[in-house]
Short mmCIF file of C-alpha atoms and ligand atoms in Angstrom, two decimals:
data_model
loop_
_atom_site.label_atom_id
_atom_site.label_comp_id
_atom_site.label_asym_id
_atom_site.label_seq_id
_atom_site.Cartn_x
_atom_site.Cartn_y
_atom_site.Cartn_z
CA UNK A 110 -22.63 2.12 -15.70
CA UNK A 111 -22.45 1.45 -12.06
CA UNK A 112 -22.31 4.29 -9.47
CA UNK A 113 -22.01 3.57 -6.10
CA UNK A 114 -25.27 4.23 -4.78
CA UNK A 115 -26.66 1.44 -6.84
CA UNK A 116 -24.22 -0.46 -5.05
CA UNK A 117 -25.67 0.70 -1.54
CA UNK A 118 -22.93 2.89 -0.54
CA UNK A 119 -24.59 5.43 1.98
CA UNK A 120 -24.63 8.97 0.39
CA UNK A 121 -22.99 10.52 3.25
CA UNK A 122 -19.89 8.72 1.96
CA UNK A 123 -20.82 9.50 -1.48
CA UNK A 124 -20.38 12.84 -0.56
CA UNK A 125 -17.42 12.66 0.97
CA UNK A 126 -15.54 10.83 -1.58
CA UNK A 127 -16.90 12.85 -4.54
CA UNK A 128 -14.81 15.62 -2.87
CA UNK A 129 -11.52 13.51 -3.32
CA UNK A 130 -12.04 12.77 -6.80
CA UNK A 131 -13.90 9.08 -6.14
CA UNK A 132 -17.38 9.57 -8.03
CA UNK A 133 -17.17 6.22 -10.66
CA UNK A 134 -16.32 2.91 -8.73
CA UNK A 135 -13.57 1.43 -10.34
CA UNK A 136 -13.64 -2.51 -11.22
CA UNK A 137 -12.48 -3.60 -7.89
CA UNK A 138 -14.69 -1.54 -6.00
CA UNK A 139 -18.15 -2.33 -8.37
CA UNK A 140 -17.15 -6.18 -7.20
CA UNK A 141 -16.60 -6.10 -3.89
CA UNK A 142 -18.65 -3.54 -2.41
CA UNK A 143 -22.08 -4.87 -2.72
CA UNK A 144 -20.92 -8.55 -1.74
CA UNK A 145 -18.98 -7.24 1.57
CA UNK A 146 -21.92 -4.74 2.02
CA UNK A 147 -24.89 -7.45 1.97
CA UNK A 148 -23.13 -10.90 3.40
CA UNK A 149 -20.97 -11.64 6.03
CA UNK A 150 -18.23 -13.89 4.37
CA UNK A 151 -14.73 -14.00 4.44
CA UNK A 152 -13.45 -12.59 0.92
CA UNK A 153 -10.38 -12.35 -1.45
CA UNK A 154 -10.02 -9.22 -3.81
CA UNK A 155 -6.90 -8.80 -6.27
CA UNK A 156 -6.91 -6.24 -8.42
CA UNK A 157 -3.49 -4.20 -9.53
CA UNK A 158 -2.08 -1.56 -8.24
CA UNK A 159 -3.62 2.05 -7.97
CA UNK A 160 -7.26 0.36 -8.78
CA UNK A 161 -8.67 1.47 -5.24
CA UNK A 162 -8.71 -1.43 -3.31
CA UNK A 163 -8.24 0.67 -0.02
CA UNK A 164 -12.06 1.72 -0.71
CA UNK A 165 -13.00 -0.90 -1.56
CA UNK A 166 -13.06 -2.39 2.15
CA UNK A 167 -12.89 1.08 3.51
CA UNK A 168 -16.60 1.79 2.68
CA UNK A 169 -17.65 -1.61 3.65
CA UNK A 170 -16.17 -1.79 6.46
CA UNK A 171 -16.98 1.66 7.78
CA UNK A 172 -20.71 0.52 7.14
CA UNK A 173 -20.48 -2.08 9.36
CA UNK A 174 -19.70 -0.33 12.28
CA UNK A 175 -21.66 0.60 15.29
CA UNK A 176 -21.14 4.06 15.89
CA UNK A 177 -22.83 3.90 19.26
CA UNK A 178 -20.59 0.84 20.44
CA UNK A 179 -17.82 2.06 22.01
CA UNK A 180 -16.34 -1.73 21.25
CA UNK A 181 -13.20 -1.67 18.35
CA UNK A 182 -14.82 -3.69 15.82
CA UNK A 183 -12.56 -4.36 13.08
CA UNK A 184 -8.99 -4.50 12.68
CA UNK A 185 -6.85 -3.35 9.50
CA UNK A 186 -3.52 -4.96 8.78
CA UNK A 187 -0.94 -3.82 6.66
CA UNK A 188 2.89 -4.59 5.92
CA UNK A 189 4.40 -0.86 6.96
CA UNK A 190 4.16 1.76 9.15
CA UNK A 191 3.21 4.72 6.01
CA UNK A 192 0.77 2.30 4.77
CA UNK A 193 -0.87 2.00 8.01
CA UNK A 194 -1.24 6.15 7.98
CA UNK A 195 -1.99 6.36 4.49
CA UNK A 196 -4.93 4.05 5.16
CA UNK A 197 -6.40 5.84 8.41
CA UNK A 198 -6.20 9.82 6.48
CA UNK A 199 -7.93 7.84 3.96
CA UNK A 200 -10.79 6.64 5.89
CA UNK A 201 -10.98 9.33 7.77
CA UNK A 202 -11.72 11.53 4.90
CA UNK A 203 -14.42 9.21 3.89
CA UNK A 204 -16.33 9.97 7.52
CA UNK A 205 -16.31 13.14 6.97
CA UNK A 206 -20.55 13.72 6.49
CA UNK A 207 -21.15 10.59 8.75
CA UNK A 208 -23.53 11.67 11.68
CA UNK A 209 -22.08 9.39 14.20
CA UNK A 210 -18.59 9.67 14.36
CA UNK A 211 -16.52 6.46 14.30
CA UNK A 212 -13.20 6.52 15.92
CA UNK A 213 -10.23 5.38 13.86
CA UNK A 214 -6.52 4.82 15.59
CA UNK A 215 -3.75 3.97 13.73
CA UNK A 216 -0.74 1.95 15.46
CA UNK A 217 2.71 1.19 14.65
CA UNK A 218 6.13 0.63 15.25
CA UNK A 219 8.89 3.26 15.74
CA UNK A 220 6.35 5.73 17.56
CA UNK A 221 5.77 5.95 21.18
CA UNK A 222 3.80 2.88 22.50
CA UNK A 223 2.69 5.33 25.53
CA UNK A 224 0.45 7.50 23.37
CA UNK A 225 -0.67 4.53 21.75
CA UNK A 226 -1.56 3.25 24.51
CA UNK A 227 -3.56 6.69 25.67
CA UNK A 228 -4.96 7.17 22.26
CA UNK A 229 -6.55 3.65 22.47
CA UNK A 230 -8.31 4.58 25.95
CA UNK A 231 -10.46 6.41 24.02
CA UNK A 232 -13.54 5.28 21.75
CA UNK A 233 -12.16 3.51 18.71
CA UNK A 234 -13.91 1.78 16.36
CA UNK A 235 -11.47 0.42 13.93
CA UNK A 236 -7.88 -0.21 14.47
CA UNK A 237 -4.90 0.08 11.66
CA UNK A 238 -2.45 -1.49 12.76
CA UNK A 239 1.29 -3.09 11.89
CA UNK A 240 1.26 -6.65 13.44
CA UNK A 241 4.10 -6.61 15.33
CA UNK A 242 2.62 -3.41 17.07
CA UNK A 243 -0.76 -4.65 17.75
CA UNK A 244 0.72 -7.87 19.31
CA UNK A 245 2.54 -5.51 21.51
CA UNK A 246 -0.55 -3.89 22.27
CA UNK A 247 -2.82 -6.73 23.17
CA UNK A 248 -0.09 -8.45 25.28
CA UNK A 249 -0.21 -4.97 27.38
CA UNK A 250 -3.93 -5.27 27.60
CA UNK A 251 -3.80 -1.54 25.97
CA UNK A 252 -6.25 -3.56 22.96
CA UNK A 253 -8.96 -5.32 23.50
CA UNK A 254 -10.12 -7.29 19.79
CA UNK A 255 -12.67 -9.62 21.58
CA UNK A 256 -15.27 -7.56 19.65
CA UNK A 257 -13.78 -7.44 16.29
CA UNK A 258 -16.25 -8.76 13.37
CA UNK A 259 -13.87 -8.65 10.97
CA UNK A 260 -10.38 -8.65 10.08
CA UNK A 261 -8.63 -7.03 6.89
CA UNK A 262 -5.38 -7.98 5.79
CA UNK A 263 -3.76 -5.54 2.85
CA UNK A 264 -0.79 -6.89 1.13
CA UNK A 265 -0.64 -9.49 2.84
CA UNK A 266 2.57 -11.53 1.75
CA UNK A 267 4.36 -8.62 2.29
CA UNK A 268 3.95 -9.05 6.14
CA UNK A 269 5.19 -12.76 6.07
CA UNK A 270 8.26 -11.71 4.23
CA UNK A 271 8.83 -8.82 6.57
CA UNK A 272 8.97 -11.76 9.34
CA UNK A 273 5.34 -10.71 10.81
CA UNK A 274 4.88 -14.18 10.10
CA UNK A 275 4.55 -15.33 13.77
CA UNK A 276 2.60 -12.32 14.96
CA UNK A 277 0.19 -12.78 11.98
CA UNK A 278 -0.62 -16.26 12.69
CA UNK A 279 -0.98 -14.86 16.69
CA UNK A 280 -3.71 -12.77 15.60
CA UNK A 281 -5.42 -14.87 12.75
CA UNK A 282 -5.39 -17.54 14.85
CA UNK A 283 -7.10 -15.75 17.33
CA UNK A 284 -9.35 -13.53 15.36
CA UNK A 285 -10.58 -16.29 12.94
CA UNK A 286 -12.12 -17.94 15.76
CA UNK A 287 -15.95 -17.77 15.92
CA UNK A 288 -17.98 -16.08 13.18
CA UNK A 289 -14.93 -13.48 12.89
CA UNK A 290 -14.08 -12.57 8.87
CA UNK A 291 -11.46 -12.00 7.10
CA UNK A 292 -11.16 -9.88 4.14
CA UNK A 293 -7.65 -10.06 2.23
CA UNK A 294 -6.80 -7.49 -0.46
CA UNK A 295 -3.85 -7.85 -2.57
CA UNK A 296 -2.13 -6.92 -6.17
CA UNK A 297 -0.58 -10.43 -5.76
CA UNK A 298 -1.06 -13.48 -5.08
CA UNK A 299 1.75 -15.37 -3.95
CA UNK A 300 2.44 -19.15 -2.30
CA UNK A 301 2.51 -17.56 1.52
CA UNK A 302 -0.82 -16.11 0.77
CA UNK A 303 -2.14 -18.86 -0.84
CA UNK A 304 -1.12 -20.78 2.87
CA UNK A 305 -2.85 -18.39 4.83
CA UNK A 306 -6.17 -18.46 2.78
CA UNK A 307 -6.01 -22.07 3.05
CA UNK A 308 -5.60 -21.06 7.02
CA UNK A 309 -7.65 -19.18 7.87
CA UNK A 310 -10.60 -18.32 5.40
CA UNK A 311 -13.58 -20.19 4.28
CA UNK A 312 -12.39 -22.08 1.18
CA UNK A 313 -15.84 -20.94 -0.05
CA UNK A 314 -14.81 -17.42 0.36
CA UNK A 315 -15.97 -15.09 -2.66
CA UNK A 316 -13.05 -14.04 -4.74
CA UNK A 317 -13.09 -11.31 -6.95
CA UNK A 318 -9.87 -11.25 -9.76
CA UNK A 319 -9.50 -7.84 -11.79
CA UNK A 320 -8.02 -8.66 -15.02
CA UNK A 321 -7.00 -12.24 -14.15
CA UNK A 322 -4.39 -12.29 -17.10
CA UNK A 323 -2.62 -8.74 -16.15
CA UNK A 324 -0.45 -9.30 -13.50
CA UNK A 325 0.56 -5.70 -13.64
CA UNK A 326 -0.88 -2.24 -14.19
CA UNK A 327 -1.41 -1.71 -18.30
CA UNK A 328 -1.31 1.93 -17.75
CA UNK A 329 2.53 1.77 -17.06
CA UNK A 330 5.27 1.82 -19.66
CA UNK A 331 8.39 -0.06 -19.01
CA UNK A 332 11.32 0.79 -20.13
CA UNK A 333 14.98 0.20 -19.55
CA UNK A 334 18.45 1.88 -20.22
CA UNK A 335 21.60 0.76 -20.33
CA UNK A 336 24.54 2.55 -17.63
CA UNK A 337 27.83 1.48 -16.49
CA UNK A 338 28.13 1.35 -12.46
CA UNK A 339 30.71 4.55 -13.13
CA UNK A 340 28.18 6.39 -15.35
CA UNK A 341 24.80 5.29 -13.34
CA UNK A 342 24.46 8.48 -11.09
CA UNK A 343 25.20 10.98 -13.86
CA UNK A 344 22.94 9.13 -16.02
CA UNK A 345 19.70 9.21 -13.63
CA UNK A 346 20.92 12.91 -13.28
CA UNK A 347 20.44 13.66 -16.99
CA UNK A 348 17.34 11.69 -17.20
CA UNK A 349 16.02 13.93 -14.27
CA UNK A 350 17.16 17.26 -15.37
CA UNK A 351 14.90 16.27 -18.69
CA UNK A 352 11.86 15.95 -16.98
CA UNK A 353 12.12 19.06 -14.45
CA UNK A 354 8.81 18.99 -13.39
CA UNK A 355 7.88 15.70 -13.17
CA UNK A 356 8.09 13.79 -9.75
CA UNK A 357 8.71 10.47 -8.63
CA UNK A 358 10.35 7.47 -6.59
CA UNK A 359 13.56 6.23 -7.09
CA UNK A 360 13.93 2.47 -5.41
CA UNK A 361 17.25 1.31 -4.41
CA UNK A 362 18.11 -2.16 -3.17
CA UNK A 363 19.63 -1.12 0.14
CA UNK A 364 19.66 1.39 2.58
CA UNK A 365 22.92 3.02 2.80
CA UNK A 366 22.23 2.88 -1.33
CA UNK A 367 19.29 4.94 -0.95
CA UNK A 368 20.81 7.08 1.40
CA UNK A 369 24.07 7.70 -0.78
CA UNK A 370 22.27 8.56 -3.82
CA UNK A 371 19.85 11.47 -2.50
CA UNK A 372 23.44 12.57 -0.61
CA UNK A 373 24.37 13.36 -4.04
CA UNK A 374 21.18 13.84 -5.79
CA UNK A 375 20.87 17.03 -3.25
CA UNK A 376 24.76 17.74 -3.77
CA UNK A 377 23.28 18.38 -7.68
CA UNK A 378 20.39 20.58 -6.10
CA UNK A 379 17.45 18.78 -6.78
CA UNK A 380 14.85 18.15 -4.51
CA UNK A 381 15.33 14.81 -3.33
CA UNK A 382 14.91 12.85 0.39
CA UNK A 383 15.78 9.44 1.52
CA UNK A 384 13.13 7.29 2.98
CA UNK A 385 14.56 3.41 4.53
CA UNK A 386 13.90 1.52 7.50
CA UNK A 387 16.69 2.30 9.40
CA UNK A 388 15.78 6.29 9.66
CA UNK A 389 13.65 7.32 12.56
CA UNK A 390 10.20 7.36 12.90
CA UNK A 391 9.63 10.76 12.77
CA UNK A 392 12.22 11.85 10.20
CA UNK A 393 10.24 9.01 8.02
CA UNK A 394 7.09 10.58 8.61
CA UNK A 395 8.66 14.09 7.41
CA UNK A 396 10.20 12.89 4.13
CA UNK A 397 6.61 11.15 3.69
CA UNK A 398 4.57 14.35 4.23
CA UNK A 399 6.67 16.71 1.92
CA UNK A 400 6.62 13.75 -0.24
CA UNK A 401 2.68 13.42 -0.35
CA UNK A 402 2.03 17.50 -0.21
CA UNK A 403 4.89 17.78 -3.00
CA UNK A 404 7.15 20.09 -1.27
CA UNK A 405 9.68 17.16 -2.16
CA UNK A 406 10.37 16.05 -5.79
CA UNK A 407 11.99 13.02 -5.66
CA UNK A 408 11.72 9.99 -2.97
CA UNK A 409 14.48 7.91 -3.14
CA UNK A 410 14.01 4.54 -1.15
CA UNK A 411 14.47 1.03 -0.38
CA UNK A 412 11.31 -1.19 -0.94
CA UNK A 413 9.66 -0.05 1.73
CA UNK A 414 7.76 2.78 0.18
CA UNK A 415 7.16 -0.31 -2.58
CA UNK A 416 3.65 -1.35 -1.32
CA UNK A 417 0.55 0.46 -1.16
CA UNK A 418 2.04 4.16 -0.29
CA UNK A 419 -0.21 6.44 -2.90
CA UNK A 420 0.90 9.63 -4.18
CA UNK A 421 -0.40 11.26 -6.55
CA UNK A 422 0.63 12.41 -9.93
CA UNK A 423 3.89 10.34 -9.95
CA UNK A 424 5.08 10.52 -13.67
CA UNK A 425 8.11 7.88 -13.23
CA UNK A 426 9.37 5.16 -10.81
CA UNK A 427 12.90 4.26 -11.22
CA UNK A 428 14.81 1.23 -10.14
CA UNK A 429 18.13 2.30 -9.32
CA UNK A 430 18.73 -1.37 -9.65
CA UNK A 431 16.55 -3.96 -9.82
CA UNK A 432 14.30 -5.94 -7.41
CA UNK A 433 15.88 -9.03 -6.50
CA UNK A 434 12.31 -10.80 -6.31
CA UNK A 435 9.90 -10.28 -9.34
CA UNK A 436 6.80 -8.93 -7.46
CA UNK A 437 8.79 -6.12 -6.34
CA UNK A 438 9.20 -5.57 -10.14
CA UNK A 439 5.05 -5.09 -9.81
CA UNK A 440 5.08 -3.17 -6.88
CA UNK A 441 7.31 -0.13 -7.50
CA UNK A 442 5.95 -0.11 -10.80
CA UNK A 443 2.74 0.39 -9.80
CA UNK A 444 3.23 3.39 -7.48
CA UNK A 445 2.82 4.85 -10.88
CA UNK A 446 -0.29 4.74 -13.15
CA UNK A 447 -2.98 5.13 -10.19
CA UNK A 448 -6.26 6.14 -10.44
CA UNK A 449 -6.04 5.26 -14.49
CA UNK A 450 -3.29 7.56 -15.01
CA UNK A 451 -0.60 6.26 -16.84
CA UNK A 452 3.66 6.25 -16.03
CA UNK A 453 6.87 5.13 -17.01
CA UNK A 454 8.88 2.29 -14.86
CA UNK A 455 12.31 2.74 -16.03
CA UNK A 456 15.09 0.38 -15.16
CA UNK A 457 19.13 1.52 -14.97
CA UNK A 458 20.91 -1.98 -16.10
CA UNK A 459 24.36 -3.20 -16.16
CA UNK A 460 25.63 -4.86 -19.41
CA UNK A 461 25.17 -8.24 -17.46
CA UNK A 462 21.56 -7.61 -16.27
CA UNK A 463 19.85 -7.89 -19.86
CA UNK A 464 19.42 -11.29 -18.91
CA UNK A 465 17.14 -10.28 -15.75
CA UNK A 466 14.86 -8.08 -18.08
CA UNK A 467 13.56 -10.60 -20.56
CA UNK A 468 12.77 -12.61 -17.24
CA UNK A 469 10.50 -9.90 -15.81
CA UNK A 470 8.88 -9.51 -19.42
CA UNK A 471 8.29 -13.09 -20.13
CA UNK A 472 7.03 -13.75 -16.44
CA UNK A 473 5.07 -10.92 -16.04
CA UNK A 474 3.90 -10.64 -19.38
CA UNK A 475 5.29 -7.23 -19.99
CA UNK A 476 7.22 -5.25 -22.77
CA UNK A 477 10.35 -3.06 -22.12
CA UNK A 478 11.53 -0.35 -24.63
CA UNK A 479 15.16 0.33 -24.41
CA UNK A 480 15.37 3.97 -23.85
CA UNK A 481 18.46 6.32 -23.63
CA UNK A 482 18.32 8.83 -20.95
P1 ADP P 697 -4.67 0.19 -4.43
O1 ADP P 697 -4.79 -0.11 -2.96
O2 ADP P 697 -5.53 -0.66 -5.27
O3 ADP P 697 -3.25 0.18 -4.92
P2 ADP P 697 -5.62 2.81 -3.60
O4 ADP P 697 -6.76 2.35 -2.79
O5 ADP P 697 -4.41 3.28 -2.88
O6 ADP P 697 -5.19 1.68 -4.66
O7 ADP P 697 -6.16 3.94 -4.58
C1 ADP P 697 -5.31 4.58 -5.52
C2 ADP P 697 -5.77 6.00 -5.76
O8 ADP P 697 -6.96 6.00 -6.52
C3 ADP P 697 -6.09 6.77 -4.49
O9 ADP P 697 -5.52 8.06 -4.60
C4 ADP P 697 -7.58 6.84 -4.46
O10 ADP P 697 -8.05 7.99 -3.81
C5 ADP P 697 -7.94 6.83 -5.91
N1 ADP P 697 -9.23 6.18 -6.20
C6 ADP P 697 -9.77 5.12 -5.58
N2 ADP P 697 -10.96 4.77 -6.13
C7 ADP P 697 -11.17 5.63 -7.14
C8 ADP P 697 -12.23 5.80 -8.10
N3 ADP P 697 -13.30 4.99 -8.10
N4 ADP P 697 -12.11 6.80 -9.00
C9 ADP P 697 -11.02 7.61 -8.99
N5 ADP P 697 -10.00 7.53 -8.11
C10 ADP P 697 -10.06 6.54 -7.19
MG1 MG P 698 -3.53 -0.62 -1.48
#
């Protein structure tokens, strides 16, 4: 059994992740750790959902900076604005014992660029960024990432099909210049990230694969029911008022969907908030706190909670409806079952959506149980 001081993670980060319940490296992290710890090479990690990939270049990473530099020295990308935050309170909780402080900044859309901008005149080591923010950024001069050794891109596709494609290609194009590398996590691995590792990384790049042959989480039971579109609210109601103290995420397909349905999810009294791109910045960042500190039951959102956000103990994902493309399918899913826990993904059909089921279990090599709620 591995631990990860045999694979040269310092012990003041040992100690701080012990505290948040990281003392075993999981598969992804026993991989990649010692390779991104010893050699400086681009590299490609995929490993499901909820396996820890965030540590798993959060530890190397935070090795490799220069505390006494006051130069930022990497750069983290990721698709959304909660992911971004999620993954700065994360590494920040693994500095905690460090004796040389290094300087993390998160930056995103939706919040004031001015504070941004006066946060970033300060020290910072590592930057978390959204793309279209950081390009934003840099053409203000507010960021300077001449001195940036390396470049980490989690969930990637999702930021070319959020139309970051342009801004990602601005800053890969300019980042994978000299001995700059790039480190690309992902639970998939679709064609647009199979263009930008072709790109822009060494085609000799390490590549780790967890479970090559499990596209999705095993820990996670799918099911499905069958509703009518005049039944489907009272229907997730029932199912809900079964499981009273169980919490999850309900996904909906659009946002004046999501919206509607915690209207009258909180018309029924239960504790339930809408998070969708359209709301404001802060009022996102509220539903996503009470979310994560469980003062709110129920999340009920459009895919953009469906990548990366972790919260723990989430017994059930539902899809209101189903994803239009199939690694949303593994996505949502797999914002249950983290940390080897094990949930339910449970799917609300139509009569005419059967079909769409036995595509999702013969593509992603899953079973559904037909449930009734
Ligand atoms: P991924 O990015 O692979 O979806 P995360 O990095 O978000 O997964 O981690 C999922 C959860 O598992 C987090 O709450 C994290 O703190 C926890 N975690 C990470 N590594 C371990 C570990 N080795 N043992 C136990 N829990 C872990
Ligand atoms: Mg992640």
């Amino acid at each position: 059994m591995s631990t990860f001081a045999a694979l040269g993670v310092h012990k003041d980060y040992i100690k701080s992740i012990k505290e948040i319940g990281i003392s075993k490296p999981s598969e992804i992290q026993e991989k990649a750790i010692p390779i991104l710890l010893k050699s400086k090479t681009d590299f490609i990690g995929l490993a499901q959902t909820g396996t820890g990939k965030t540590a798993a270049f959060g530890l190397p990473v935070l090795h490799q900076i220069d505390a006494k530099s006051e130069h930022i020295q990497a750069l983290i990308l990721s698709p959304t604005r909660e992911l971004v935050q999620q993954i700065k309170k994360q590494l920040f909780k693994f500095t905690k014992y460090v004796d040389e402080r290094i300087f993390l900044e998160a930056v995103f859309g939706g919040e004031k660029i001015d504070r941004q901008m006066n946060n970033l005149k300060r020290t910072t080591h590592i930057v978390i960024a959204t793309p279209g923010r950081l390009i934003d950024l840099i053409e203000r001069g507010a960021v300077d990432i001449s001195h940036v050794k390396t470049v980490i891109l989690d969930e990637a596709d999702e930021m070319l099909s959020m139309g970051f494609k342009q801004d990602l290609n601005r800053i890969l194009k300019f980042t994978t210049k000299s001995d700059r590398k790039t480190w690309l996590f992902s639970a998939t691995m679709p064609e647009e990230i199979k263009r930008i590792v072709k790109t822009y990384m060494d085609a000799n790049a390490p590549r780790i694969e967890i479970n090559k042959n499990t596209l999705v989480n095993a820990n996670i039971r799918h099911q499905f029911t069958r509703t009518t579109l005049k039944t489907k609210v009272d229907d997730i109601v029932t199912f809900l008022e079964k499981r009273q103290s169980q919490r999850g995420i309900i996904f909906c397909r659009t946002k004046a969907g999501a919206q509607n349905l915690a209207k009258q999810l909180i018309e029924e009294g239960f504790s339930a908030a809408a998070l969708e791109g359209d709301m404001q910045q802060k009022e996102r960042d509220k539903v996503m706190r009470a979310f994560k500190n469980e003062s709110l039951q129920y999340l009920i959102s459009t895919d953009v909670s469906a990548r990366g956000i972790d919260v723990k103990e989430l017994e059930f994902v539902i899809h209101h409806q189903l994803p239009e493309q199939l690694e949303y399918y593994t996505h949502r899913s797999g914002r249950t079952a983290r940390a080897g826990k094990s949930g339910t993904s449970l799917a609300f059909i139509l009569p005419s959506e059967i079909e769409k089921i036995h595509q999702i279990q013969k593509e992603l090599q899953i079973k559904f149980t037909e449930v009734t709620v």
